[in-house]
mmCIF file of C-alpha atoms in Angstrom:
data_model
loop_
_atom_site.group_PDB
_atom_site.id
_atom_site.type_symbol
_atom_site.label_atom_id
_atom_site.label_comp_id
_atom_site.label_asym_id
_atom_site.label_seq_id
_atom_site.Cartn_x
_atom_site.Cartn_y
_atom_site.Cartn_z
ATOM 1 C CA MET A 1 105.901 63.908 73.755
ATOM 2 C CA GLU A 2 103.633 62.455 76.454
ATOM 3 C CA GLU A 3 106.281 63.094 79.095
ATOM 4 C CA LEU A 4 106.532 66.727 78.014
ATOM 5 C CA LEU A 5 102.765 67.204 78.303
ATOM 6 C CA LYS A 6 102.733 65.504 81.685
ATOM 7 C CA ALA A 7 105.608 67.662 82.981
ATOM 8 C CA THR A 8 103.940 70.806 81.659
ATOM 9 C CA GLY A 9 100.653 69.835 83.284
ATOM 10 C CA GLN A 10 102.351 69.247 86.630
ATOM 11 C CA THR A 11 104.118 72.602 86.659
ATOM 12 C CA ALA A 12 101.470 74.804 85.036
ATOM 13 C CA PHE A 13 99.071 74.737 87.986
ATOM 14 C CA PRO A 14 101.631 75.760 90.652
ATOM 15 C CA VAL A 15 102.967 78.504 88.376
ATOM 16 C CA ALA A 16 99.446 79.811 87.750
ATOM 17 C CA VAL A 17 98.617 79.816 91.473
ATOM 18 C CA ALA A 18 101.871 81.596 92.334
ATOM 19 C CA ALA A 19 101.270 84.244 89.660
ATOM 20 C CA PHE A 20 97.704 84.790 90.872
ATOM 21 C CA LEU A 21 98.829 85.225 94.477
ATOM 22 C CA LEU A 22 101.628 87.614 93.513
ATOM 23 C CA VAL A 23 99.244 89.834 91.573
ATOM 24 C CA ARG A 24 96.693 89.765 94.367
ATOM 25 C CA MET A 25 99.194 90.487 97.128
ATOM 26 C CA GLU A 26 100.766 93.417 95.268
ATOM 27 C CA SER A 27 97.807 95.718 95.940
ATOM 28 C CA ARG A 28 97.787 94.764 99.614
ATOM 29 C CA MET A 29 101.507 95.438 99.896
ATOM 30 C CA GLU A 30 101.035 98.881 98.338
ATOM 31 C CA ALA A 31 98.236 99.683 100.795
ATOM 32 C CA LEU A 32 100.373 98.572 103.740
ATOM 33 C CA THR A 33 103.297 100.641 102.480
ATOM 34 C CA ARG A 34 101.067 103.730 102.297
ATOM 35 C CA ALA A 35 99.729 103.080 105.806
ATOM 36 C CA ILE A 36 103.236 102.713 107.224
ATOM 37 C CA GLY A 37 104.246 105.981 105.559
ATOM 38 C CA GLU A 38 101.253 107.769 107.066
ATOM 39 C CA LEU A 39 102.010 106.380 110.527
ATOM 40 C CA GLN A 40 105.628 107.427 110.189
ATOM 41 C CA ALA A 41 104.561 110.980 109.321
ATOM 42 C CA ILE A 42 102.195 111.104 112.311
ATOM 43 C CA LEU A 43 104.872 109.825 114.677
ATOM 44 C CA THR A 44 107.443 112.262 113.309
ATOM 45 C CA ARG A 45 105.069 115.198 113.751
ATOM 46 C CA GLY A 46 104.249 113.981 117.248
ATOM 47 C CA CYS A 47 107.898 113.783 118.271
ATOM 48 C CA LEU A 48 108.716 117.202 116.824
ATOM 49 C CA LEU A 49 105.701 118.826 118.461
ATOM 50 C CA GLY A 50 106.110 117.268 121.889
ATOM 51 C CA GLY A 51 103.877 114.281 121.259
ATOM 52 C CA GLY A 52 100.746 116.298 120.470
ATOM 53 C CA PRO A 53 98.799 113.938 118.203
ATOM 54 C CA ILE A 54 100.031 110.881 120.068
ATOM 55 C CA ARG A 55 99.138 112.282 123.477
ATOM 56 C CA GLU A 56 95.737 113.406 122.232
ATOM 57 C CA ALA A 57 95.000 109.929 120.923
ATOM 58 C CA THR A 58 96.096 108.166 124.114
ATOM 59 C CA GLY A 59 94.815 110.769 126.576
ATOM 60 C CA GLU A 60 98.212 111.142 128.275
ATOM 61 C CA ALA A 61 99.227 114.354 129.976
ATOM 62 C CA PRO A 62 102.337 116.104 128.656
ATOM 63 C CA PRO A 63 105.517 115.488 130.671
ATOM 64 C CA ARG A 64 106.439 117.987 133.376
ATOM 65 C CA SER A 65 109.595 120.020 133.104
ATOM 66 C CA VAL A 66 112.289 118.726 135.449
ATOM 67 C CA ARG A 67 114.077 122.104 135.718
ATOM 68 C CA GLY A 68 111.128 124.113 136.999
ATOM 69 C CA GLU A 69 110.337 121.878 139.953
ATOM 70 C CA GLY A 70 111.817 122.965 143.256
ATOM 71 C CA GLY A 71 114.752 120.897 144.164
#
């Protein structure tokens, strides 16, 4: 009986800490997942629209057309 209590006492603390950390990290993981989704949407819109939002944020000029330049 004493051995059972001792074994339970030795494993209960690590299990409790692991459960606490899993619960706490879940909300952070959800927030990061949302942020990644938002960034993906911004990048997709930027690629489809010629880099508009991305270029505005970085201050880059749009690329020049290669065809129109005398050559």
